[in-house]
PDB file of C-alpha atoms in Angstrom:
ATOM      1  CA  GLN A   8    -119.411 -73.076 108.546  1.00 76.00           C
ATOM      2  CA  LYS A   9    -118.022 -72.430 112.011  1.00 84.00           C
ATOM      3  CA  GLU A  10    -120.003 -73.676 114.996  1.00 91.00           C
ATOM      4  CA  VAL A  11    -119.730 -70.253 116.631  1.00 95.00           C
ATOM      5  CA  GLU A  12    -119.616 -66.983 114.691  1.00 94.00           C
ATOM      6  CA  GLN A  13    -118.420 -63.718 116.194  1.00 94.00           C
ATOM      7  CA  ASP A  14    -117.633 -60.414 114.520  1.00 87.00           C
ATOM      8  CA  PRO A  15    -113.910 -59.795 115.070  1.00 83.00           C
ATOM      9  CA  GLY A  16    -114.264 -56.006 115.112  1.00 85.00           C
ATOM     10  CA  PRO A  17    -112.413 -53.917 116.049  1.00 91.00           C
ATOM     11  CA  LEU A  18    -115.152 -52.023 117.838  1.00 94.00           C
ATOM     12  CA  SER A  19    -114.294 -48.528 119.037  1.00 96.00           C
ATOM     13  CA  VAL A  20    -116.591 -46.656 121.428  1.00 96.00           C
ATOM     14  CA  PRO A  21    -116.249 -43.552 123.612  1.00 97.00           C
ATOM     15  CA  GLU A  22    -116.019 -43.869 127.364  1.00 97.00           C
ATOM     16  CA  GLY A  23    -119.449 -44.180 128.950  1.00 97.00           C
ATOM     17  CA  ALA A  24    -121.084 -45.812 125.929  1.00 97.00           C
ATOM     18  CA  ILE A  25    -123.139 -48.974 126.024  1.00 97.00           C
ATOM     19  CA  VAL A  26    -121.390 -51.802 124.209  1.00 96.00           C
ATOM     20  CA  SER A  27    -123.181 -54.711 122.581  1.00 96.00           C
ATOM     21  CA  LEU A  28    -121.238 -57.852 121.681  1.00 97.00           C
ATOM     22  CA  ASN A  29    -122.849 -60.804 119.956  1.00 96.00           C
ATOM     23  CA  CYS A  30    -122.351 -64.380 118.847  1.00 97.00           C
ATOM     24  CA  THR A  31    -124.412 -66.783 116.813  1.00 97.00           C
ATOM     25  CA  TYR A  32    -124.066 -70.541 116.850  1.00 97.00           C
ATOM     26  CA  SER A  33    -125.308 -73.535 114.920  1.00 96.00           C
ATOM     27  CA  ASN A  34    -125.138 -76.419 117.408  1.00 93.00           C
ATOM     28  CA  SER A  35    -128.480 -76.658 119.202  1.00 92.00           C
ATOM     29  CA  ALA A  36    -126.900 -78.957 121.812  1.00 90.00           C
ATOM     30  CA  PHE A  37    -125.050 -76.068 123.457  1.00 91.00           C
ATOM     31  CA  GLN A  38    -126.469 -75.405 126.912  1.00 89.00           C
ATOM     32  CA  TYR A  39    -123.819 -73.321 128.686  1.00 90.00           C
ATOM     33  CA  PHE A  40    -122.822 -69.939 127.344  1.00 92.00           C
ATOM     34  CA  MET A  41    -119.828 -68.012 128.585  1.00 93.00           C
ATOM     35  CA  TRP A  42    -118.150 -64.683 127.974  1.00 96.00           C
ATOM     36  CA  TYR A  43    -114.418 -64.405 128.508  1.00 95.00           C
ATOM     37  CA  ARG A  44    -112.279 -61.278 128.461  1.00 96.00           C
ATOM     38  CA  GLN A  45    -108.725 -61.492 127.191  1.00 95.00           C
ATOM     39  CA  TYR A  46    -106.184 -58.708 127.539  1.00 95.00           C
ATOM     40  CA  SER A  47    -103.302 -58.595 125.122  1.00 90.00           C
ATOM     41  CA  ARG A  48    -100.728 -61.359 125.737  1.00 89.00           C
ATOM     42  CA  LYS A  49    -102.766 -62.770 128.637  1.00 92.00           C
ATOM     43  CA  GLY A  50    -104.999 -65.782 129.209  1.00 93.00           C
ATOM     44  CA  PRO A  51    -108.792 -65.469 129.018  1.00 94.00           C
ATOM     45  CA  GLU A  52    -110.704 -64.768 132.226  1.00 94.00           C
ATOM     46  CA  LEU A  53    -114.338 -65.650 132.746  1.00 92.00           C
ATOM     47  CA  LEU A  54    -116.739 -62.706 132.949  1.00 93.00           C
ATOM     48  CA  MET A  55    -120.096 -64.439 133.046  1.00 90.00           C
ATOM     49  CA  TYR A  56    -121.803 -67.678 132.234  1.00 87.00           C
ATOM     50  CA  THR A  57    -125.465 -68.483 131.586  1.00 88.00           C
ATOM     51  CA  TYR A  58    -127.217 -71.806 131.532  1.00 85.00           C
ATOM     52  CA  SER A  59    -129.823 -72.236 128.788  1.00 84.00           C
ATOM     53  CA  SER A  60    -131.917 -69.201 127.814  1.00 84.00           C
ATOM     54  CA  GLY A  61    -132.433 -65.998 129.731  1.00 86.00           C
ATOM     55  CA  ASN A  62    -130.639 -62.978 131.106  1.00 91.00           C
ATOM     56  CA  LYS A  63    -127.997 -62.594 133.753  1.00 92.00           C
ATOM     57  CA  GLU A  64    -126.677 -59.360 135.214  1.00 94.00           C
ATOM     58  CA  ASP A  65    -123.466 -58.689 137.105  1.00 93.00           C
ATOM     59  CA  GLY A  66    -122.593 -55.085 137.776  1.00 95.00           C
ATOM     60  CA  ARG A  67    -122.109 -53.293 134.468  1.00 97.00           C
ATOM     61  CA  PHE A  68    -122.372 -56.530 132.498  1.00 97.00           C
ATOM     62  CA  THR A  69    -125.505 -58.250 131.210  1.00 97.00           C
ATOM     63  CA  ALA A  70    -125.530 -61.536 129.325  1.00 96.00           C
ATOM     64  CA  GLN A  71    -128.477 -62.647 127.233  1.00 96.00           C
ATOM     65  CA  VAL A  72    -129.148 -65.990 125.590  1.00 95.00           C
ATOM     66  CA  ASP A  73    -131.849 -66.612 122.993  1.00 94.00           C
ATOM     67  CA  LYS A  74    -131.709 -70.313 122.190  1.00 92.00           C
ATOM     68  CA  SER A  75    -134.589 -70.108 119.714  1.00 93.00           C
ATOM     69  CA  SER A  76    -132.476 -67.784 117.573  1.00 94.00           C
ATOM     70  CA  LYS A  77    -129.145 -69.353 118.549  1.00 95.00           C
ATOM     71  CA  TYR A  78    -127.928 -65.895 119.503  1.00 95.00           C
ATOM     72  CA  ILE A  79    -126.129 -64.626 122.583  1.00 96.00           C
ATOM     73  CA  SER A  80    -125.191 -61.112 123.647  1.00 97.00           C
ATOM     74  CA  LEU A  81    -123.065 -59.320 126.179  1.00 97.00           C
ATOM     75  CA  PHE A  82    -123.890 -55.740 127.100  1.00 97.00           C
ATOM     76  CA  ILE A  83    -121.429 -53.469 128.891  1.00 97.00           C
ATOM     77  CA  ARG A  84    -122.868 -50.331 130.446  1.00 97.00           C
ATOM     78  CA  ASP A  85    -120.851 -47.213 131.226  1.00 97.00           C
ATOM     79  CA  SER A  86    -117.856 -48.588 129.374  1.00 97.00           C
ATOM     80  CA  GLN A  87    -114.413 -47.703 130.709  1.00 97.00           C
ATOM     81  CA  PRO A  88    -110.990 -47.597 129.050  1.00 96.00           C
ATOM     82  CA  SER A  89    -110.071 -50.582 131.240  1.00 96.00           C
ATOM     83  CA  ASP A  90    -112.725 -52.575 129.356  1.00 97.00           C
ATOM     84  CA  SER A  91    -110.526 -52.406 126.258  1.00 97.00           C
ATOM     85  CA  ALA A  92    -109.761 -56.034 125.496  1.00 96.00           C
ATOM     86  CA  THR A  93    -110.851 -58.920 123.295  1.00 95.00           C
ATOM     87  CA  TYR A  94    -114.158 -60.507 124.294  1.00 97.00           C
ATOM     88  CA  LEU A  95    -114.618 -64.170 123.504  1.00 96.00           C
ATOM     89  CA  CYS A  96    -117.898 -66.025 123.605  1.00 96.00           C
ATOM     90  CA  ALA A  97    -117.694 -69.721 124.448  1.00 94.00           C
ATOM     91  CA  MET A  98    -120.176 -72.560 124.637  1.00 93.00           C
ATOM     92  CA  SER A  99    -120.391 -76.102 125.900  1.00 90.00           C
ATOM     93  CA  VAL A 100    -122.775 -79.029 125.738  1.00 86.00           C
ATOM     94  CA  ARG A 101    -124.455 -80.118 128.959  1.00 65.00           C
ATOM     95  CA  GLY A 102    -123.452 -83.492 130.333  1.00 44.00           C
ATOM     96  CA  THR A 103    -120.245 -83.821 128.385  1.00 46.00           C
ATOM     97  CA  ALA A 104    -116.710 -83.067 129.413  1.00 52.00           C
ATOM     98  CA  SER A 105    -116.400 -79.309 129.579  1.00 74.00           C
ATOM     99  CA  LYS A 106    -114.884 -78.828 126.185  1.00 87.00           C
ATOM    100  CA  LEU A 107    -115.408 -75.185 125.270  1.00 92.00           C
ATOM    101  CA  THR A 108    -116.109 -74.004 121.730  1.00 94.00           C
ATOM    102  CA  PHE A 109    -115.014 -70.398 121.281  1.00 95.00           C
ATOM    103  CA  GLY A 110    -115.881 -67.625 118.883  1.00 95.00           C
ATOM    104  CA  THR A 111    -113.001 -65.777 117.265  1.00 93.00           C
ATOM    105  CA  GLY A 112    -113.320 -62.862 119.691  1.00 94.00           C
ATOM    106  CA  THR A 113    -114.284 -59.189 119.261  1.00 95.00           C
ATOM    107  CA  ARG A 114    -111.624 -56.580 119.905  1.00 94.00           C
ATOM    108  CA  LEU A 115    -113.048 -53.647 121.868  1.00 96.00           C
ATOM    109  CA  GLN A 116    -111.399 -50.254 122.279  1.00 96.00           C
ATOM    110  CA  VAL A 117    -112.926 -47.745 124.694  1.00 97.00           C
ATOM    111  CA  THR A 118    -111.562 -44.275 124.080  1.00 95.00           C
ATOM    112  CA  LEU A 119    -111.372 -41.310 126.443  1.00 90.00           C
TER     113      LEU A 119
ATOM    114  CA  ASN B  23    -103.558 -69.087 145.872  1.00 55.00           C
ATOM    115  CA  ALA B  24    -101.492 -69.396 142.724  1.00 75.00           C
ATOM    116  CA  GLY B  25    -103.364 -69.606 139.468  1.00 91.00           C
ATOM    117  CA  VAL B  26    -102.676 -71.884 136.547  1.00 95.00           C
ATOM    118  CA  MET B  27     -98.988 -71.864 135.761  1.00 96.00           C
ATOM    119  CA  GLN B  28     -97.529 -72.418 132.326  1.00 97.00           C
ATOM    120  CA  ASN B  29     -93.930 -72.565 131.277  1.00 97.00           C
ATOM    121  CA  PRO B  30     -92.117 -71.537 129.365  1.00 97.00           C
ATOM    122  CA  ARG B  31     -93.970 -68.361 128.469  1.00 97.00           C
ATOM    123  CA  HIS B  32     -92.119 -68.105 125.188  1.00 97.00           C
ATOM    124  CA  LEU B  33     -90.552 -70.932 123.252  1.00 98.00           C
ATOM    125  CA  VAL B  34     -88.622 -70.743 120.011  1.00 98.00           C
ATOM    126  CA  ARG B  35     -87.920 -73.888 118.027  1.00 98.00           C
ATOM    127  CA  ARG B  36     -86.528 -74.621 114.590  1.00 97.00           C
ATOM    128  CA  ARG B  37     -88.446 -76.783 112.188  1.00 97.00           C
ATOM    129  CA  GLY B  38     -88.054 -80.453 113.058  1.00 97.00           C
ATOM    130  CA  GLN B  39     -87.308 -79.919 116.748  1.00 98.00           C
ATOM    131  CA  GLU B  40     -89.525 -80.959 119.648  1.00 98.00           C
ATOM    132  CA  ALA B  41     -91.538 -78.575 121.800  1.00 98.00           C
ATOM    133  CA  ARG B  42     -92.591 -79.384 125.367  1.00 98.00           C
ATOM    134  CA  LEU B  43     -95.136 -77.163 127.052  1.00 98.00           C
ATOM    135  CA  ARG B  44     -95.890 -77.512 130.752  1.00 98.00           C
ATOM    136  CA  CYS B  45     -98.992 -76.707 132.744  1.00 98.00           C
ATOM    137  CA  SER B  46     -99.490 -76.826 136.497  1.00 97.00           C
ATOM    138  CA  PRO B  47    -103.193 -76.590 137.371  1.00 95.00           C
ATOM    139  CA  MET B  48    -104.598 -74.557 140.216  1.00 92.00           C
ATOM    140  CA  LYS B  49    -104.321 -76.158 143.630  1.00 90.00           C
ATOM    141  CA  GLY B  50    -107.056 -78.714 144.100  1.00 86.00           C
ATOM    142  CA  HIS B  51    -107.844 -78.991 140.383  1.00 88.00           C
ATOM    143  CA  SER B  52    -107.526 -82.376 138.753  1.00 88.00           C
ATOM    144  CA  HIS B  53    -108.889 -81.557 135.289  1.00 90.00           C
ATOM    145  CA  VAL B  54    -106.702 -79.985 132.629  1.00 94.00           C
ATOM    146  CA  TYR B  55    -107.569 -78.710 129.161  1.00 95.00           C
ATOM    147  CA  TRP B  56    -105.307 -77.541 126.377  1.00 98.00           C
ATOM    148  CA  TYR B  57    -106.346 -74.994 123.757  1.00 98.00           C
ATOM    149  CA  ARG B  58    -104.506 -73.488 120.808  1.00 97.00           C
ATOM    150  CA  GLN B  59    -104.957 -69.916 119.597  1.00 95.00           C
ATOM    151  CA  LEU B  60    -103.750 -69.091 116.119  1.00 90.00           C
ATOM    152  CA  PRO B  61    -103.268 -65.439 115.134  1.00 80.00           C
ATOM    153  CA  GLU B  62    -106.605 -63.664 114.617  1.00 76.00           C
ATOM    154  CA  GLU B  63    -108.520 -66.787 115.630  1.00 80.00           C
ATOM    155  CA  GLY B  64    -110.325 -67.920 118.725  1.00 84.00           C
ATOM    156  CA  LEU B  65    -109.198 -70.670 121.016  1.00 94.00           C
ATOM    157  CA  LYS B  66    -109.523 -74.200 119.665  1.00 96.00           C
ATOM    158  CA  PHE B  67    -109.929 -77.120 122.028  1.00 96.00           C
ATOM    159  CA  MET B  68    -107.217 -79.744 121.775  1.00 97.00           C
ATOM    160  CA  VAL B  69    -107.420 -82.201 124.650  1.00 96.00           C
ATOM    161  CA  TYR B  70    -108.950 -82.773 128.074  1.00 94.00           C
ATOM    162  CA  LEU B  71    -107.120 -84.816 130.697  1.00 94.00           C
ATOM    163  CA  GLN B  72    -107.563 -85.999 134.216  1.00 92.00           C
ATOM    164  CA  LYS B  73    -104.758 -87.462 136.265  1.00 90.00           C
ATOM    165  CA  GLU B  74    -103.219 -90.310 134.243  1.00 90.00           C
ATOM    166  CA  ASN B  75    -106.134 -90.335 131.777  1.00 94.00           C
ATOM    167  CA  ILE B  76    -106.952 -88.716 128.465  1.00 95.00           C
ATOM    168  CA  ILE B  77    -110.693 -88.040 128.499  1.00 91.00           C
ATOM    169  CA  ASP B  78    -111.227 -86.251 125.184  1.00 92.00           C
ATOM    170  CA  GLU B  79    -108.597 -85.750 122.505  1.00 94.00           C
ATOM    171  CA  SER B  80    -110.975 -84.926 119.689  1.00 93.00           C
ATOM    172  CA  GLY B  81    -109.175 -81.662 118.946  1.00 94.00           C
ATOM    173  CA  MET B  82    -105.666 -83.057 118.788  1.00 96.00           C
ATOM    174  CA  PRO B  83    -103.960 -83.333 115.407  1.00 94.00           C
ATOM    175  CA  LYS B  84    -103.527 -87.004 114.539  1.00 90.00           C
ATOM    176  CA  GLU B  85     -99.770 -86.849 114.223  1.00 95.00           C
ATOM    177  CA  ARG B  86     -96.893 -85.250 116.126  1.00 97.00           C
ATOM    178  CA  PHE B  87     -99.015 -84.035 119.070  1.00 98.00           C
ATOM    179  CA  SER B  88     -99.402 -85.811 122.400  1.00 97.00           C
ATOM    180  CA  ALA B  89    -100.434 -84.870 125.915  1.00 98.00           C
ATOM    181  CA  GLU B  90    -100.116 -86.376 129.352  1.00 96.00           C
ATOM    182  CA  PHE B  91    -101.077 -85.535 132.910  1.00 96.00           C
ATOM    183  CA  PRO B  92     -99.116 -87.840 135.202  1.00 94.00           C
ATOM    184  CA  LYS B  93     -99.994 -88.692 138.771  1.00 91.00           C
ATOM    185  CA  GLU B  94     -97.230 -86.384 139.941  1.00 91.00           C
ATOM    186  CA  GLY B  95     -96.090 -83.250 138.196  1.00 93.00           C
ATOM    187  CA  PRO B  96     -97.454 -80.943 135.547  1.00 96.00           C
ATOM    188  CA  SER B  97     -99.402 -81.729 132.420  1.00 97.00           C
ATOM    189  CA  ILE B  98     -97.216 -81.818 129.313  1.00 98.00           C
ATOM    190  CA  LEU B  99     -98.193 -80.989 125.744  1.00 98.00           C
ATOM    191  CA  ARG B 100     -95.585 -82.372 123.392  1.00 98.00           C
ATOM    192  CA  ILE B 101     -95.175 -81.435 119.757  1.00 98.00           C
ATOM    193  CA  GLN B 102     -92.699 -83.483 117.768  1.00 98.00           C
ATOM    194  CA  GLN B 103     -91.001 -82.333 114.565  1.00 98.00           C
ATOM    195  CA  VAL B 104     -92.512 -78.870 114.735  1.00 98.00           C
ATOM    196  CA  VAL B 105     -93.501 -77.029 111.565  1.00 97.00           C
ATOM    197  CA  ARG B 106     -94.128 -73.328 111.006  1.00 95.00           C
ATOM    198  CA  GLY B 107     -97.885 -73.897 111.153  1.00 94.00           C
ATOM    199  CA  ASP B 108     -97.505 -74.924 114.804  1.00 96.00           C
ATOM    200  CA  SER B 109     -96.611 -71.337 115.735  1.00 96.00           C
ATOM    201  CA  ALA B 110     -99.397 -70.226 118.055  1.00 96.00           C
ATOM    202  CA  ALA B 111    -100.291 -69.472 121.653  1.00 97.00           C
ATOM    203  CA  TYR B 112    -101.060 -72.597 123.651  1.00 98.00           C
ATOM    204  CA  PHE B 113    -103.280 -72.144 126.675  1.00 98.00           C
ATOM    205  CA  CYS B 114    -103.884 -74.527 129.491  1.00 97.00           C
ATOM    206  CA  ALA B 115    -106.975 -74.377 131.701  1.00 94.00           C
ATOM    207  CA  SER B 116    -107.925 -76.280 134.819  1.00 91.00           C
ATOM    208  CA  SER B 117    -111.127 -76.935 136.696  1.00 88.00           C
ATOM    209  CA  SER B 118    -112.092 -78.668 139.908  1.00 83.00           C
ATOM    210  CA  ARG B 119    -114.602 -81.135 138.429  1.00 70.00           C
ATOM    211  CA  THR B 120    -116.863 -81.522 135.466  1.00 55.00           C
ATOM    212  CA  GLY B 121    -119.779 -83.438 134.091  1.00 54.00           C
ATOM    213  CA  GLY B 122    -123.110 -84.192 135.713  1.00 53.00           C
ATOM    214  CA  GLY B 123    -124.817 -81.288 134.003  1.00 53.00           C
ATOM    215  CA  THR B 124    -123.103 -78.637 136.089  1.00 58.00           C
ATOM    216  CA  TYR B 125    -120.728 -76.006 134.896  1.00 65.00           C
ATOM    217  CA  ASN B 126    -117.360 -75.692 136.544  1.00 74.00           C
ATOM    218  CA  GLU B 127    -115.289 -72.729 135.550  1.00 82.00           C
ATOM    219  CA  GLN B 128    -112.143 -73.306 133.593  1.00 88.00           C
ATOM    220  CA  PHE B 129    -109.344 -71.076 134.804  1.00 90.00           C
ATOM    221  CA  PHE B 130    -106.803 -70.248 132.138  1.00 94.00           C
ATOM    222  CA  GLY B 131    -103.078 -69.864 132.403  1.00 96.00           C
ATOM    223  CA  PRO B 132    -101.082 -67.074 130.725  1.00 96.00           C
ATOM    224  CA  GLY B 133    -100.202 -69.254 127.748  1.00 97.00           C
ATOM    225  CA  THR B 134     -97.030 -70.374 126.031  1.00 98.00           C
ATOM    226  CA  ARG B 135     -96.208 -68.612 122.797  1.00 97.00           C
ATOM    227  CA  LEU B 136     -94.485 -70.995 120.431  1.00 97.00           C
ATOM    228  CA  THR B 137     -92.564 -69.644 117.488  1.00 97.00           C
ATOM    229  CA  VAL B 138     -91.218 -72.058 114.900  1.00 97.00           C
ATOM    230  CA  LEU B 139     -88.427 -70.677 112.747  1.00 96.00           C
TER     231      LEU B 139
END
C-alpha cells in the first residue's frame, strides 16, 4: 500500500467549475501537507501548504486537512483553462529533514 | 533571481554508460534534494544533501547511484551502468534551511529527462 494515494484522473471540467482534488494517506506522522502544480515538461511549483489540520485559503484555492480521516483536499473555484495541469499532493513529517512524499498526481483539464 | 538550474535538460545514454545530472540551487540555498519521476507516477524522494554532506539517502537505490554536493559547484547525481529502467525525469529542489519543526519551501528545477536506449 502506498503511503499517499491520489486518483490520477484525468479530470475534465468546464471553465468556471469548482474543482475538488483529494489525497488520502496512511502515515499518521505527517504534519505538513502541500499541493504542487506541475505543467507538462516542467518542474512542480508550490501552490499551498498547511500545517496540521484545518483550512487555508489563497485566492481561488482552498486547502483542507482532516488528520482524523487522513484526508486532504484542494478546491479550485472559478476554474480557468490556465489551471489545466497535474496537481500533486505532498506530505512531510515534522522535525525531520524535509523529505517530501508525493501522491501520483491528478491530471486536470479545464475546457472552454 | 535565477531559480534552480538543472542541466542537461535532456540526456540520452546507452545501456552500460554513465549519466551525470547537475543541479545548481537557488542563490542562498544550501539544501538540495533529488527526486525521480517515472512515467505516470509521482515524484519519489532519492536523497537530501547539504554542502559536503549527505543527510538522508533513504530513497537511493543501493547500487549504481551516488550523489554529492561539493563545497564549490553544483550538486551531481551520478548513475553508473545505466539500464532502461533508469529512464525517468530527475528533479532537483533546493531550500534555504530545514528542520526545527518549520516548513521551508522546496523550489524545484525544470528536471533532466534521461532516456536509456
